[in-house]
Amino acid sequence: MPGNVTSVHPPVRTGMLVGRSHTTRPVVSVAPEPVAVDLGSAQLRIWLGPHGMLSVPVGQGLRTPVVRRGRIVDGPACTTELRRLLQDHRIPLPVGSLVVACRPVLATPADQEATRRVLNAVLAPARLLFVDSVRAGAIGAGAAAGTLLLADIGAQLTEVALLEHGRVVAARRAEVGTRDLNHAVTAGMLADTATRLIRELRQEPALRQPVRAALARGVVVIGDGATRPDLTARLVATLGATVHRAAAPRTAALTGAGMAAVAATRHPLADRTRPPSGKDERQ
């Protein structure tokens, strides 16, 4: 598994080859099923490999939302919604799954722990990894190589990050998104917010050159905001740079997390040297 994840490692599960003389056959490792989760402010999404993606609107039928500004604000209700989502689609939960969960950039340890509790209750994974949503989005957009500026303009968060070969070097975020669009907040204002965050990165002396190089390449935009031509056009005008919209911007982060989950199952020892749960490592 590439960098910028945190992981939890319970005991390795093993299985026996079945046959007449199974007691003499070697013990083999059971590969965990890869699962990815993106608990966003607009949609709760689960990637289940061959079963595809499942999603449900946040707070559908509830008096209050379960996720607000990228933070789980009602853990029990979020757990219930995810369980109902899986039951409605009659998807059996994989035993001993490896789960990769997206987290908003600059998420606090408390935010991450709230997500961990929900996913442990719903999925009971053998291993749980966290990946910054901006990094997952770059992977899902097929743009993780080289120096990259990525803007994730979601429902209630706007996040920008400078990445080097898929590794988050620096990031900024603002608690505003497309669900705030009304007479007081316009698409142009959201674009200006993303521009301001990028300029803040560029003002850092150590980041000036890589940000300049990334702008020459163009800014990759994911999230609901990437579906709005007026917003992306404003970004082009204010940044003076090309803007690349991901092919499936709303699900780019989940797709990238799913790809990371598959990679982690193929390299089961890749994360054994990382810190235990609760100790975050950003690379």
PDB file of C-alpha atoms in Angstrom:
ATOM      1  CA  MET A   1       0.000   0.000   0.000  1.00  0.00           C
ATOM      2  CA  PRO A   2       1.424   3.421  -0.941  1.00  0.00           C
ATOM      3  CA  GLY A   3       2.041   6.071   1.692  1.00  0.00           C
ATOM      4  CA  ASN A   4      -0.318   8.406   3.490  1.00  0.00           C
ATOM      5  CA  VAL A   5      -2.474   5.803   5.185  1.00  0.00           C
ATOM      6  CA  THR A   6      -2.944   4.708   8.758  1.00  0.00           C
ATOM      7  CA  SER A   7      -3.736   1.134   9.581  1.00  0.00           C
ATOM      8  CA  VAL A   8      -4.994  -1.315  12.180  1.00  0.00           C
ATOM      9  CA  HIS A   9      -3.653  -4.859  12.188  1.00  0.00           C
ATOM     10  CA  PRO A  10      -5.512  -7.627  14.034  1.00  0.00           C
ATOM     11  CA  PRO A  11      -4.144 -11.179  13.888  1.00  0.00           C
ATOM     12  CA  VAL A  12      -3.683 -12.602  10.383  1.00  0.00           C
ATOM     13  CA  ARG A  13      -6.490 -14.967   9.377  1.00  0.00           C
ATOM     14  CA  THR A  14      -5.505 -18.341   7.954  1.00  0.00           C
ATOM     15  CA  GLY A  15      -7.312 -21.249   6.338  1.00  0.00           C
ATOM     16  CA  MET A  16      -6.699 -24.923   5.532  1.00  0.00           C
ATOM     17  CA  LEU A  17      -6.827 -26.522   2.117  1.00  0.00           C
ATOM     18  CA  VAL A  18      -9.623 -29.072   2.219  1.00  0.00           C
ATOM     19  CA  GLY A  19      -9.051 -32.672   1.059  1.00  0.00           C
ATOM     20  CA  ARG A  20      -8.772 -36.243   2.238  1.00  0.00           C
ATOM     21  CA  SER A  21      -5.441 -35.549   3.866  1.00  0.00           C
ATOM     22  CA  HIS A  22      -6.150 -31.950   4.823  1.00  0.00           C
ATOM     23  CA  THR A  23      -4.384 -32.331   8.160  1.00  0.00           C
ATOM     24  CA  THR A  24      -1.101 -32.729   6.306  1.00  0.00           C
ATOM     25  CA  ARG A  25      -1.634 -29.838   3.922  1.00  0.00           C
ATOM     26  CA  PRO A  26       0.026 -26.489   4.525  1.00  0.00           C
ATOM     27  CA  VAL A  27      -1.723 -23.557   6.141  1.00  0.00           C
ATOM     28  CA  VAL A  28      -2.361 -20.795   3.619  1.00  0.00           C
ATOM     29  CA  SER A  29      -3.280 -17.145   4.069  1.00  0.00           C
ATOM     30  CA  VAL A  30      -6.839 -16.131   3.259  1.00  0.00           C
ATOM     31  CA  ALA A  31      -6.835 -12.999   1.130  1.00  0.00           C
ATOM     32  CA  PRO A  32      -9.155 -10.344   2.617  1.00  0.00           C
ATOM     33  CA  GLU A  33     -11.971  -8.937   0.513  1.00  0.00           C
ATOM     34  CA  PRO A  34     -11.279  -5.310  -0.530  1.00  0.00           C
ATOM     35  CA  VAL A  35     -13.910  -2.737   0.468  1.00  0.00           C
ATOM     36  CA  ALA A  36     -13.802   1.066   0.196  1.00  0.00           C
ATOM     37  CA  VAL A  37     -15.975   3.633   1.956  1.00  0.00           C
ATOM     38  CA  ASP A  38     -16.558   7.348   1.447  1.00  0.00           C
ATOM     39  CA  LEU A  39     -18.777   8.914   4.107  1.00  0.00           C
ATOM     40  CA  GLY A  40     -19.392  12.279   2.491  1.00  0.00           C
ATOM     41  CA  SER A  41     -21.580  15.192   3.455  1.00  0.00           C
ATOM     42  CA  ALA A  42     -24.049  14.418   0.648  1.00  0.00           C
ATOM     43  CA  GLN A  43     -23.770  10.657   0.092  1.00  0.00           C
ATOM     44  CA  LEU A  44     -22.695   7.594   2.053  1.00  0.00           C
ATOM     45  CA  ARG A  45     -20.900   5.394  -0.495  1.00  0.00           C
ATOM     46  CA  ILE A  46     -19.507   1.868  -0.342  1.00  0.00           C
ATOM     47  CA  TRP A  47     -17.365   0.195  -3.022  1.00  0.00           C
ATOM     48  CA  LEU A  48     -17.652  -3.587  -3.002  1.00  0.00           C
ATOM     49  CA  GLY A  49     -15.532  -4.699  -5.937  1.00  0.00           C
ATOM     50  CA  PRO A  50     -17.612  -6.957  -8.230  1.00  0.00           C
ATOM     51  CA  HIS A  51     -20.798  -5.833  -6.476  1.00  0.00           C
ATOM     52  CA  GLY A  52     -20.143  -2.268  -7.630  1.00  0.00           C
ATOM     53  CA  MET A  53     -20.877   0.938  -5.709  1.00  0.00           C
ATOM     54  CA  LEU A  54     -23.749   1.489  -3.316  1.00  0.00           C
ATOM     55  CA  SER A  55     -24.868   4.910  -2.109  1.00  0.00           C
ATOM     56  CA  VAL A  56     -27.546   6.597  -0.072  1.00  0.00           C
ATOM     57  CA  PRO A  57     -28.145  10.333   0.454  1.00  0.00           C
ATOM     58  CA  VAL A  58     -26.997  11.608   3.826  1.00  0.00           C
ATOM     59  CA  GLY A  59     -29.921  12.198   6.173  1.00  0.00           C
ATOM     60  CA  GLN A  60     -32.529  10.750   3.817  1.00  0.00           C
ATOM     61  CA  GLY A  61     -35.687  10.423   5.892  1.00  0.00           C
ATOM     62  CA  LEU A  62     -33.906  11.691   9.007  1.00  0.00           C
ATOM     63  CA  ARG A  63     -34.529  14.925  10.863  1.00  0.00           C
ATOM     64  CA  THR A  64     -30.849  15.792  10.985  1.00  0.00           C
ATOM     65  CA  PRO A  65     -27.896  14.719   8.802  1.00  0.00           C
ATOM     66  CA  VAL A  66     -25.519  12.045  10.036  1.00  0.00           C
ATOM     67  CA  VAL A  67     -22.483  13.718   8.430  1.00  0.00           C
ATOM     68  CA  ARG A  68     -21.900  17.470   8.441  1.00  0.00           C
ATOM     69  CA  ARG A  69     -18.899  19.288   6.942  1.00  0.00           C
ATOM     70  CA  GLY A  70     -17.086  15.972   6.553  1.00  0.00           C
ATOM     71  CA  ARG A  71     -17.594  14.941  10.190  1.00  0.00           C
ATOM     72  CA  ILE A  72     -19.852  12.183  11.514  1.00  0.00           C
ATOM     73  CA  VAL A  73     -22.234  13.950  13.885  1.00  0.00           C
ATOM     74  CA  ASP A  74     -24.533  10.998  14.636  1.00  0.00           C
ATOM     75  CA  GLY A  75     -22.599   7.746  14.792  1.00  0.00           C
ATOM     76  CA  PRO A  76     -25.518   5.402  15.635  1.00  0.00           C
ATOM     77  CA  ALA A  77     -27.667   6.843  12.827  1.00  0.00           C
ATOM     78  CA  CYS A  78     -24.761   6.570  10.373  1.00  0.00           C
ATOM     79  CA  THR A  79     -24.290   2.924  11.398  1.00  0.00           C
ATOM     80  CA  THR A  80     -27.991   2.265  10.836  1.00  0.00           C
ATOM     81  CA  GLU A  81     -27.966   3.915   7.407  1.00  0.00           C
ATOM     82  CA  LEU A  82     -24.996   1.865   6.213  1.00  0.00           C
ATOM     83  CA  ARG A  83     -26.506  -1.389   7.476  1.00  0.00           C
ATOM     84  CA  ARG A  84     -29.799  -0.573   5.769  1.00  0.00           C
ATOM     85  CA  LEU A  85     -27.953   0.230   2.534  1.00  0.00           C
ATOM     86  CA  LEU A  86     -26.315  -3.199   2.509  1.00  0.00           C
ATOM     87  CA  GLN A  87     -29.538  -4.978   3.504  1.00  0.00           C
ATOM     88  CA  ASP A  88     -31.631  -3.207   0.849  1.00  0.00           C
ATOM     89  CA  HIS A  89     -29.232  -4.419  -1.850  1.00  0.00           C
ATOM     90  CA  ARG A  90     -28.925  -7.873  -0.241  1.00  0.00           C
ATOM     91  CA  ILE A  91     -25.145  -7.686  -0.275  1.00  0.00           C
ATOM     92  CA  PRO A  92     -23.495 -10.225   2.036  1.00  0.00           C
ATOM     93  CA  LEU A  93     -20.775  -8.729   4.165  1.00  0.00           C
ATOM     94  CA  PRO A  94     -17.358 -10.189   3.323  1.00  0.00           C
ATOM     95  CA  VAL A  95     -15.709 -11.947   6.258  1.00  0.00           C
ATOM     96  CA  GLY A  96     -12.359 -10.500   7.276  1.00  0.00           C
ATOM     97  CA  SER A  97     -12.517  -7.656   4.778  1.00  0.00           C
ATOM     98  CA  LEU A  98      -9.839  -5.034   4.263  1.00  0.00           C
ATOM     99  CA  VAL A  99     -11.513  -1.631   4.335  1.00  0.00           C
ATOM    100  CA  VAL A 100     -10.013   1.593   2.998  1.00  0.00           C
ATOM    101  CA  ALA A 101     -11.901   4.656   4.222  1.00  0.00           C
ATOM    102  CA  CYS A 102     -11.654   8.148   2.795  1.00  0.00           C
ATOM    103  CA  ARG A 103     -11.066  10.946   5.288  1.00  0.00           C
ATOM    104  CA  PRO A 104     -11.247  14.678   4.592  1.00  0.00           C
ATOM    105  CA  VAL A 105      -7.870  16.345   4.421  1.00  0.00           C
ATOM    106  CA  LEU A 106      -6.764  17.775   7.785  1.00  0.00           C
ATOM    107  CA  ALA A 107      -9.278  15.563   9.614  1.00  0.00           C
ATOM    108  CA  THR A 108      -8.739  15.490  13.374  1.00  0.00           C
ATOM    109  CA  PRO A 109      -8.018  12.300  15.362  1.00  0.00           C
ATOM    110  CA  ALA A 110     -11.520  12.602  16.845  1.00  0.00           C
ATOM    111  CA  ASP A 111     -13.050  12.754  13.355  1.00  0.00           C
ATOM    112  CA  GLN A 112     -11.119   9.646  12.336  1.00  0.00           C
ATOM    113  CA  GLU A 113     -12.054   7.774  15.501  1.00  0.00           C
ATOM    114  CA  ALA A 114     -15.756   8.468  14.891  1.00  0.00           C
ATOM    115  CA  THR A 115     -15.415   6.951  11.411  1.00  0.00           C
ATOM    116  CA  ARG A 116     -13.498   3.988  12.822  1.00  0.00           C
ATOM    117  CA  ARG A 117     -16.279   3.214  15.327  1.00  0.00           C
ATOM    118  CA  VAL A 118     -18.965   3.257  12.631  1.00  0.00           C
ATOM    119  CA  LEU A 119     -17.023   1.043  10.220  1.00  0.00           C
ATOM    120  CA  ASN A 120     -16.049  -1.426  12.922  1.00  0.00           C
ATOM    121  CA  ALA A 121     -19.723  -1.731  13.885  1.00  0.00           C
ATOM    122  CA  VAL A 122     -20.974  -2.174  10.311  1.00  0.00           C
ATOM    123  CA  LEU A 123     -18.183  -4.059   8.532  1.00  0.00           C
ATOM    124  CA  ALA A 124     -16.057  -5.583  11.325  1.00  0.00           C
ATOM    125  CA  PRO A 125     -12.973  -5.425   9.076  1.00  0.00           C
ATOM    126  CA  ALA A 126      -9.853  -7.470   9.614  1.00  0.00           C
ATOM    127  CA  ARG A 127      -7.878  -4.361   8.663  1.00  0.00           C
ATOM    128  CA  LEU A 128      -8.946  -0.735   8.417  1.00  0.00           C
ATOM    129  CA  LEU A 129      -6.875   1.812   6.486  1.00  0.00           C
ATOM    130  CA  PHE A 130      -7.470   5.556   6.110  1.00  0.00           C
ATOM    131  CA  VAL A 131      -6.520   7.543   3.032  1.00  0.00           C
ATOM    132  CA  ASP A 132      -6.892  11.284   2.520  1.00  0.00           C
ATOM    133  CA  SER A 133      -9.772  11.906   0.119  1.00  0.00           C
ATOM    134  CA  VAL A 134      -7.626  14.205  -2.033  1.00  0.00           C
ATOM    135  CA  ARG A 135      -5.063  11.445  -2.509  1.00  0.00           C
ATOM    136  CA  ALA A 136      -7.778   8.893  -3.246  1.00  0.00           C
ATOM    137  CA  GLY A 137      -9.281  11.341  -5.725  1.00  0.00           C
ATOM    138  CA  ALA A 138      -5.975  11.702  -7.546  1.00  0.00           C
ATOM    139  CA  ILE A 139      -5.709   7.920  -7.821  1.00  0.00           C
ATOM    140  CA  GLY A 140      -9.300   7.606  -9.006  1.00  0.00           C
ATOM    141  CA  ALA A 141      -8.780  10.344 -11.584  1.00  0.00           C
ATOM    142  CA  GLY A 142      -5.670   8.592 -12.912  1.00  0.00           C
ATOM    143  CA  ALA A 143      -3.503  11.606 -12.110  1.00  0.00           C
ATOM    144  CA  ALA A 144      -1.416  10.486  -9.133  1.00  0.00           C
ATOM    145  CA  ALA A 145       1.955  10.577 -10.922  1.00  0.00           C
ATOM    146  CA  GLY A 146       4.171  13.659 -10.816  1.00  0.00           C
ATOM    147  CA  THR A 147       3.450  17.021  -9.187  1.00  0.00           C
ATOM    148  CA  LEU A 148      -0.258  17.725  -8.957  1.00  0.00           C
ATOM    149  CA  LEU A 149      -2.706  20.293  -7.638  1.00  0.00           C
ATOM    150  CA  LEU A 150      -6.088  18.783  -6.888  1.00  0.00           C
ATOM    151  CA  ALA A 151      -9.261  20.573  -5.802  1.00  0.00           C
ATOM    152  CA  ASP A 152     -12.087  18.556  -4.263  1.00  0.00           C
ATOM    153  CA  ILE A 153     -15.161  20.774  -4.248  1.00  0.00           C
ATOM    154  CA  GLY A 154     -17.745  18.705  -2.444  1.00  0.00           C
ATOM    155  CA  ALA A 155     -21.159  19.227  -0.935  1.00  0.00           C
ATOM    156  CA  GLN A 156     -19.985  20.954   2.254  1.00  0.00           C
ATOM    157  CA  LEU A 157     -16.179  21.051   2.007  1.00  0.00           C
ATOM    158  CA  THR A 158     -13.696  22.528  -0.432  1.00  0.00           C
ATOM    159  CA  GLU A 159     -10.256  20.908  -0.202  1.00  0.00           C
ATOM    160  CA  VAL A 160      -7.106  21.572  -2.189  1.00  0.00           C
ATOM    161  CA  ALA A 161      -3.841  19.675  -2.011  1.00  0.00           C
ATOM    162  CA  LEU A 162      -0.394  19.647  -3.529  1.00  0.00           C
ATOM    163  CA  LEU A 163       0.706  16.080  -4.224  1.00  0.00           C
ATOM    164  CA  GLU A 164       4.043  14.631  -5.286  1.00  0.00           C
ATOM    165  CA  HIS A 165       3.723  11.192  -6.881  1.00  0.00           C
ATOM    166  CA  GLY A 166       0.501  10.553  -4.980  1.00  0.00           C
ATOM    167  CA  ARG A 167       1.841  11.800  -1.661  1.00  0.00           C
ATOM    168  CA  VAL A 168       0.142  14.792   0.016  1.00  0.00           C
ATOM    169  CA  VAL A 169       2.773  17.486   0.541  1.00  0.00           C
ATOM    170  CA  ALA A 170       0.466  20.253   1.776  1.00  0.00           C
ATOM    171  CA  ALA A 171      -3.261  20.914   1.892  1.00  0.00           C
ATOM    172  CA  ARG A 172      -5.899  23.462   2.824  1.00  0.00           C
ATOM    173  CA  ARG A 173      -9.651  23.256   3.285  1.00  0.00           C
ATOM    174  CA  ALA A 174     -12.688  25.491   3.758  1.00  0.00           C
ATOM    175  CA  GLU A 175     -16.066  24.474   5.166  1.00  0.00           C
ATOM    176  CA  VAL A 176     -18.178  25.487   2.196  1.00  0.00           C
ATOM    177  CA  GLY A 177     -19.468  23.513  -0.760  1.00  0.00           C
ATOM    178  CA  THR A 178     -22.117  23.109  -3.425  1.00  0.00           C
ATOM    179  CA  ARG A 179     -24.924  22.542  -0.916  1.00  0.00           C
ATOM    180  CA  ASP A 180     -24.339  26.104   0.247  1.00  0.00           C
ATOM    181  CA  LEU A 181     -25.199  27.510  -3.187  1.00  0.00           C
ATOM    182  CA  ASN A 182     -27.995  30.053  -2.887  1.00  0.00           C
ATOM    183  CA  HIS A 183     -28.450  33.779  -3.380  1.00  0.00           C
ATOM    184  CA  ALA A 184     -25.648  34.485  -0.900  1.00  0.00           C
ATOM    185  CA  VAL A 185     -23.160  31.845  -2.136  1.00  0.00           C
ATOM    186  CA  THR A 186     -22.536  31.488  -5.863  1.00  0.00           C
ATOM    187  CA  ALA A 187     -20.521  29.074  -7.964  1.00  0.00           C
ATOM    188  CA  GLY A 188     -18.103  31.906  -8.596  1.00  0.00           C
ATOM    189  CA  MET A 189     -17.580  32.316  -4.856  1.00  0.00           C
ATOM    190  CA  LEU A 190     -16.823  28.604  -4.492  1.00  0.00           C
ATOM    191  CA  ALA A 191     -14.278  28.868  -7.293  1.00  0.00           C
ATOM    192  CA  ASP A 192     -12.763  31.911  -5.585  1.00  0.00           C
ATOM    193  CA  THR A 193     -12.494  29.903  -2.355  1.00  0.00           C
ATOM    194  CA  ALA A 194     -10.551  27.138  -4.122  1.00  0.00           C
ATOM    195  CA  THR A 195      -8.351  29.777  -5.767  1.00  0.00           C
ATOM    196  CA  ARG A 196      -7.636  31.392  -2.394  1.00  0.00           C
ATOM    197  CA  LEU A 197      -6.608  28.051  -0.891  1.00  0.00           C
ATOM    198  CA  ILE A 198      -4.246  27.375  -3.788  1.00  0.00           C
ATOM    199  CA  ARG A 199      -2.735  30.839  -3.433  1.00  0.00           C
ATOM    200  CA  GLU A 200      -2.175  30.174   0.266  1.00  0.00           C
ATOM    201  CA  LEU A 201      -0.150  27.120  -0.711  1.00  0.00           C
ATOM    202  CA  ARG A 202       1.807  29.154  -3.256  1.00  0.00           C
ATOM    203  CA  GLN A 203       2.701  31.750  -0.611  1.00  0.00           C
ATOM    204  CA  GLU A 204       4.688  29.153   1.331  1.00  0.00           C
ATOM    205  CA  PRO A 205       8.352  29.675   0.287  1.00  0.00           C
ATOM    206  CA  ALA A 206       9.091  25.942   0.129  1.00  0.00           C
ATOM    207  CA  LEU A 207       6.023  25.311  -2.021  1.00  0.00           C
ATOM    208  CA  ARG A 208       6.338  28.075  -4.601  1.00  0.00           C
ATOM    209  CA  GLN A 209       8.238  26.061  -7.186  1.00  0.00           C
ATOM    210  CA  PRO A 210       6.181  22.836  -6.976  1.00  0.00           C
ATOM    211  CA  VAL A 211       2.908  24.798  -7.001  1.00  0.00           C
ATOM    212  CA  ARG A 212       4.113  26.683 -10.079  1.00  0.00           C
ATOM    213  CA  ALA A 213       4.996  23.384 -11.761  1.00  0.00           C
ATOM    214  CA  ALA A 214       1.624  21.899 -10.856  1.00  0.00           C
ATOM    215  CA  LEU A 215      -0.252  24.927 -12.226  1.00  0.00           C
ATOM    216  CA  ALA A 216       1.620  24.544 -15.502  1.00  0.00           C
ATOM    217  CA  ARG A 217       0.278  21.002 -15.671  1.00  0.00           C
ATOM    218  CA  GLY A 218      -3.246  22.110 -14.755  1.00  0.00           C
ATOM    219  CA  VAL A 219      -5.539  21.656 -11.756  1.00  0.00           C
ATOM    220  CA  VAL A 220      -7.534  18.439 -11.416  1.00  0.00           C
ATOM    221  CA  VAL A 221     -11.024  19.028 -10.018  1.00  0.00           C
ATOM    222  CA  ILE A 222     -13.213  16.364  -8.422  1.00  0.00           C
ATOM    223  CA  GLY A 223     -16.373  16.428  -6.340  1.00  0.00           C
ATOM    224  CA  ASP A 224     -19.822  17.793  -7.119  1.00  0.00           C
ATOM    225  CA  GLY A 225     -18.366  21.198  -7.994  1.00  0.00           C
ATOM    226  CA  ALA A 226     -16.522  19.663 -10.943  1.00  0.00           C
ATOM    227  CA  THR A 227     -19.884  19.031 -12.623  1.00  0.00           C
ATOM    228  CA  ARG A 228     -20.625  22.766 -12.808  1.00  0.00           C
ATOM    229  CA  PRO A 229     -19.211  24.423 -15.955  1.00  0.00           C
ATOM    230  CA  ASP A 230     -19.683  27.901 -14.476  1.00  0.00           C
ATOM    231  CA  LEU A 231     -17.492  26.974 -11.506  1.00  0.00           C
ATOM    232  CA  THR A 232     -14.704  25.391 -13.555  1.00  0.00           C
ATOM    233  CA  ALA A 233     -14.737  28.313 -16.006  1.00  0.00           C
ATOM    234  CA  ARG A 234     -14.263  30.724 -13.102  1.00  0.00           C
ATOM    235  CA  LEU A 235     -11.332  28.625 -11.860  1.00  0.00           C
ATOM    236  CA  VAL A 236      -9.672  28.865 -15.251  1.00  0.00           C
ATOM    237  CA  ALA A 237     -10.115  32.647 -15.225  1.00  0.00           C
ATOM    238  CA  THR A 238      -8.879  33.237 -11.665  1.00  0.00           C
ATOM    239  CA  LEU A 239      -5.966  30.785 -11.726  1.00  0.00           C
ATOM    240  CA  GLY A 240      -4.874  31.401 -15.285  1.00  0.00           C
ATOM    241  CA  ALA A 241      -4.366  27.647 -15.584  1.00  0.00           C
ATOM    242  CA  THR A 242      -5.977  24.700 -17.302  1.00  0.00           C
ATOM    243  CA  VAL A 243      -8.612  22.847 -15.282  1.00  0.00           C
ATOM    244  CA  HIS A 244      -9.048  19.103 -15.777  1.00  0.00           C
ATOM    245  CA  ARG A 245     -12.355  17.591 -14.673  1.00  0.00           C
ATOM    246  CA  ALA A 246     -12.170  13.958 -13.557  1.00  0.00           C
ATOM    247  CA  ALA A 247     -14.197  11.574 -15.729  1.00  0.00           C
ATOM    248  CA  ALA A 248     -16.478  10.633 -12.813  1.00  0.00           C
ATOM    249  CA  PRO A 249     -15.841  13.491 -10.369  1.00  0.00           C
ATOM    250  CA  ARG A 250     -18.450  12.600  -7.739  1.00  0.00           C
ATOM    251  CA  THR A 251     -17.025   9.104  -7.206  1.00  0.00           C
ATOM    252  CA  ALA A 252     -13.332   9.686  -8.001  1.00  0.00           C
ATOM    253  CA  ALA A 253     -12.299   9.467  -4.331  1.00  0.00           C
ATOM    254  CA  LEU A 254     -14.235   6.231  -3.761  1.00  0.00           C
ATOM    255  CA  THR A 255     -12.810   4.725  -6.947  1.00  0.00           C
ATOM    256  CA  GLY A 256      -9.297   5.613  -5.810  1.00  0.00           C
ATOM    257  CA  ALA A 257      -9.928   4.169  -2.363  1.00  0.00           C
ATOM    258  CA  GLY A 258     -11.167   0.971  -3.993  1.00  0.00           C
ATOM    259  CA  MET A 259      -8.003   0.773  -6.095  1.00  0.00           C
ATOM    260  CA  ALA A 260      -5.952   1.285  -2.943  1.00  0.00           C
ATOM    261  CA  ALA A 261      -7.896  -1.491  -1.204  1.00  0.00           C
ATOM    262  CA  VAL A 262      -7.178  -3.917  -4.055  1.00  0.00           C
ATOM    263  CA  ALA A 263      -3.491  -2.968  -3.978  1.00  0.00           C
ATOM    264  CA  ALA A 264      -3.354  -3.519  -0.219  1.00  0.00           C
ATOM    265  CA  THR A 265      -4.820  -7.023  -0.506  1.00  0.00           C
ATOM    266  CA  ARG A 266      -2.134  -7.883  -3.050  1.00  0.00           C
ATOM    267  CA  HIS A 267       0.604  -6.639  -0.724  1.00  0.00           C
ATOM    268  CA  PRO A 268      -0.596  -7.785   2.717  1.00  0.00           C
ATOM    269  CA  LEU A 269       2.682  -6.955   4.457  1.00  0.00           C
ATOM    270  CA  ALA A 270       3.026  -3.473   3.004  1.00  0.00           C
ATOM    271  CA  ASP A 271       1.544  -1.711   6.031  1.00  0.00           C
ATOM    272  CA  ARG A 272       2.940  -3.821   8.867  1.00  0.00           C
ATOM    273  CA  THR A 273       5.518  -1.182   9.707  1.00  0.00           C
ATOM    274  CA  ARG A 274       3.036   1.687  10.014  1.00  0.00           C
ATOM    275  CA  PRO A 275       1.899   3.166  13.340  1.00  0.00           C
ATOM    276  CA  PRO A 276      -0.972   1.517  15.215  1.00  0.00           C
ATOM    277  CA  SER A 277      -4.497   2.899  15.140  1.00  0.00           C
ATOM    278  CA  GLY A 278      -4.859   6.308  16.707  1.00  0.00           C
ATOM    279  CA  LYS A 279      -1.385   7.412  15.585  1.00  0.00           C
ATOM    280  CA  ASP A 280      -1.782   9.209  12.283  1.00  0.00           C
ATOM    281  CA  GLU A 281       1.022   9.356   9.770  1.00  0.00           C
ATOM    282  CA  ARG A 282       1.010  11.875   6.937  1.00  0.00           C
ATOM    283  CA  GLN A 283       3.625  11.561   4.245  1.00  0.00           C
TER     284      GLN A 283
END
